[in-house]
Amino acid sequence: MKKIIMTADDFGYSKENNTAIKLGYEAGIINSTCIMANMPGFEHAVNEIIPLTPNLNIGFHFNIIEGKSLSDVPLLCDLKGNFNNDFIQILIKSQNKEFMRQTEKEFRAQIEKVLKYCKITHLNSHVHVHAIPAIFNLFIKLAQEYNIKFIRTQKEIPYIVPKKSFNGKYPVNIIKNIVLNSFTLINKRRLKGSQINTNDYTIGVLYTGFMDEQSIIKGLKKIKKETSITEIIFHPYYSEEIPAKKENNYKEFLITQNPNFKQELENSGFRLI
């Protein structure tokens, strides 16, 4: 049977993200998450959520996009220690040896902070920066060193959800999809012989920012390969009052609270693992 990993990214980003992940876990939908070591919700995640979610697989969500660094890495930050590079800037700078040395230094600082609190089962990154081939090579090296057996890749088969494809974010997401699919071809070749596993497919790039049950099911229908593993990525958020900028994340949270969603997945020929 085709298999699914339901991963909620951004564990540790805020208490609201953490609460949404806990509730999704309790509903039996979220079985995987990934934690950010440098964001305001980290202490809440490790002290108040992890003890209540014993079977939740926790990965490391490497973050050099926002928040403060945990080490002295001036090429990654502004003068106040805040990360100040976007994906394109990181892609360009990844050819710089000193930038990569500092990136490795920050990776180690973040992952070792996480390892004080929990076991890590997989690696990925905020805004998919580890898809950049030079950083992916670093991930392979460090995964082997830290004995981590799974790194996310981002192959997503293009598909259309008619009403959502007219959203202003969709053209940008198409470009992301093309870039990440191209990098995945390179990165999967580099995994061969490494004894590190990865997912066959991803869902969550093309409809980042407006994921719902319909977009997930439509994407799954494109996957024909039996014995495949698909990682569905979403970013749930829950609080009693939802800020306007978090409405889409709240809708993603509602996916996890739909009692029929698990059955819909099974009816589509998939099993949660």
Tab-separated table of C-alpha atoms in Angstrom, residues 142-273:
chain	number	residue	atom	x	y	z
A	142	LEU	CA	25.846	15.623	9.599
A	143	ALA	CA	23.060	13.030	9.384
A	144	GLN	CA	25.745	10.356	9.237
A	145	GLU	CA	27.619	11.921	12.140
A	146	TYR	CA	24.509	12.229	14.324
A	147	ASN	CA	23.148	8.833	13.181
A	148	ILE	CA	19.921	10.212	11.671
A	149	LYS	CA	18.457	8.025	8.936
A	150	PHE	CA	15.929	10.231	7.127
A	151	ILE	CA	16.212	13.546	5.251
A	152	ARG	CA	13.225	15.176	3.529
A	153	THR	CA	13.304	15.771	-0.219
A	154	GLN	CA	10.726	17.827	-2.117
A	155	LYS	CA	9.548	16.045	-5.275
A	156	GLU	CA	5.938	17.153	-5.822
A	157	ILE	CA	4.022	16.090	-8.930
A	158	PRO	CA	2.339	19.210	-10.394
A	159	TYR	CA	-1.448	19.262	-10.104
A	160	ILE	CA	-4.322	21.721	-10.285
A	161	VAL	CA	-7.021	22.512	-7.741
A	162	PRO	CA	-9.153	24.821	-9.928
A	163	LYS	CA	-10.421	27.395	-7.418
A	164	LYS	CA	-7.112	27.552	-5.538
A	165	SER	CA	-4.946	27.871	-8.627
A	166	PHE	CA	-6.236	31.400	-9.150
A	167	ASN	CA	-4.807	32.413	-5.784
A	168	GLY	CA	-2.091	35.084	-6.072
A	169	LYS	CA	0.403	32.836	-4.277
A	170	TYR	CA	0.069	30.007	-6.796
A	171	PRO	CA	2.427	31.360	-9.527
A	172	VAL	CA	5.161	31.839	-6.920
A	173	ASN	CA	4.560	28.314	-5.638
A	174	ILE	CA	4.883	26.939	-9.182
A	175	ILE	CA	8.354	28.470	-9.406
A	176	LYS	CA	9.230	26.969	-6.010
A	177	ASN	CA	7.963	23.592	-7.221
A	178	ILE	CA	10.142	23.697	-10.353
A	179	VAL	CA	13.251	24.725	-8.398
A	180	LEU	CA	12.739	22.175	-5.612
A	181	ASN	CA	11.944	19.335	-8.039
A	182	SER	CA	15.164	20.134	-9.909
A	183	PHE	CA	17.224	20.143	-6.721
A	184	THR	CA	15.581	16.889	-5.590
A	185	LEU	CA	16.869	15.116	-8.707
A	186	ILE	CA	20.407	16.122	-7.723
A	187	ASN	CA	19.994	15.414	-4.018
A	188	LYS	CA	18.471	11.947	-4.383
A	189	ARG	CA	21.448	10.874	-6.502
A	190	ARG	CA	23.737	12.015	-3.689
A	191	LEU	CA	21.842	9.890	-1.160
A	192	LYS	CA	22.647	6.670	-2.994
A	193	GLY	CA	25.010	4.549	-0.938
A	194	SER	CA	24.606	6.758	2.144
A	195	GLN	CA	22.125	4.473	4.003
A	196	ILE	CA	19.974	7.561	4.545
A	197	ASN	CA	16.333	7.298	3.512
A	198	THR	CA	14.020	9.895	2.037
A	199	ASN	CA	10.411	10.237	0.945
A	200	ASP	CA	9.410	9.502	-2.656
A	201	TYR	CA	7.020	12.449	-2.921
A	202	THR	CA	5.952	15.578	-1.082
A	203	ILE	CA	2.657	17.444	-0.938
A	204	GLY	CA	2.657	20.959	0.460
A	205	VAL	CA	4.778	23.165	-1.789
A	206	LEU	CA	2.348	23.973	-4.615
A	207	TYR	CA	-0.404	24.920	-2.185
A	208	THR	CA	1.714	26.336	0.634
A	209	GLY	CA	-0.418	28.907	2.441
A	210	PHE	CA	-3.757	27.457	1.360
A	211	MET	CA	-3.685	23.743	2.075
A	212	ASP	CA	-6.899	21.915	2.862
A	213	GLU	CA	-8.368	18.419	2.492
A	214	GLN	CA	-9.216	19.030	-1.161
A	215	SER	CA	-5.692	20.075	-2.145
A	216	ILE	CA	-4.187	17.088	-0.299
A	217	ILE	CA	-6.531	14.503	-1.841
A	218	LYS	CA	-6.050	16.001	-5.325
A	219	GLY	CA	-2.291	15.746	-4.925
A	220	LEU	CA	-2.461	12.163	-3.688
A	221	LYS	CA	-4.454	11.120	-6.755
A	222	LYS	CA	-1.400	11.987	-8.874
A	223	ILE	CA	0.700	9.379	-7.055
A	224	LYS	CA	0.521	6.030	-8.828
A	225	LYS	CA	3.646	4.326	-7.525
A	226	GLU	CA	2.872	1.501	-5.098
A	227	THR	CA	5.102	1.075	-2.022
A	228	SER	CA	5.813	4.826	-2.149
A	229	ILE	CA	6.139	7.176	0.818
A	230	THR	CA	4.590	10.642	0.532
A	231	GLU	CA	5.246	13.321	3.137
A	232	ILE	CA	2.429	15.823	3.516
A	233	ILE	CA	3.719	19.106	4.935
A	234	PHE	CA	1.522	21.638	6.643
A	235	HIS	CA	1.769	24.380	9.247
A	236	PRO	CA	-1.158	24.263	11.719
A	237	TYR	CA	-1.935	27.068	14.140
A	238	TYR	CA	-4.531	27.239	16.902
A	239	SER	CA	-5.643	29.889	19.382
A	240	GLU	CA	-8.980	31.156	20.650
A	241	GLU	CA	-8.583	34.314	18.569
A	242	ILE	CA	-7.079	33.848	15.112
A	243	PRO	CA	-5.074	36.782	13.692
A	244	ALA	CA	-5.850	37.562	10.053
A	245	LYS	CA	-2.351	36.562	8.938
A	246	LYS	CA	-2.828	33.121	10.542
A	247	GLU	CA	-6.209	32.266	9.027
A	248	ASN	CA	-4.713	29.895	6.450
A	249	ASN	CA	-2.679	28.147	9.142
A	250	TYR	CA	-5.833	27.771	11.222
A	251	LYS	CA	-7.529	26.148	8.218
A	252	GLU	CA	-4.627	23.720	8.049
A	253	PHE	CA	-5.207	22.950	11.726
A	254	LEU	CA	-8.845	22.162	10.935
A	255	ILE	CA	-7.671	19.384	8.585
A	256	THR	CA	-6.398	17.540	11.654
A	257	GLN	CA	-9.726	17.915	13.419
A	258	ASN	CA	-11.830	16.455	10.598
A	259	PRO	CA	-12.921	12.985	11.807
A	260	ASN	CA	-13.508	11.859	8.213
A	261	PHE	CA	-10.118	12.861	6.840
A	262	LYS	CA	-8.283	9.689	7.866
A	263	GLN	CA	-10.941	7.620	6.154
A	264	GLU	CA	-10.631	9.775	3.020
A	265	LEU	CA	-6.919	9.022	2.939
A	266	GLU	CA	-7.550	5.291	3.265
A	267	ASN	CA	-10.232	5.435	0.573
A	268	SER	CA	-7.621	6.998	-1.707
A	269	GLY	CA	-5.382	3.960	-1.192
A	270	PHE	CA	-2.997	5.382	1.421
A	271	ARG	CA	-2.039	4.416	4.947
A	272	LEU	CA	-0.652	6.690	7.651
A	273	ILE	CA	2.756	5.588	8.915
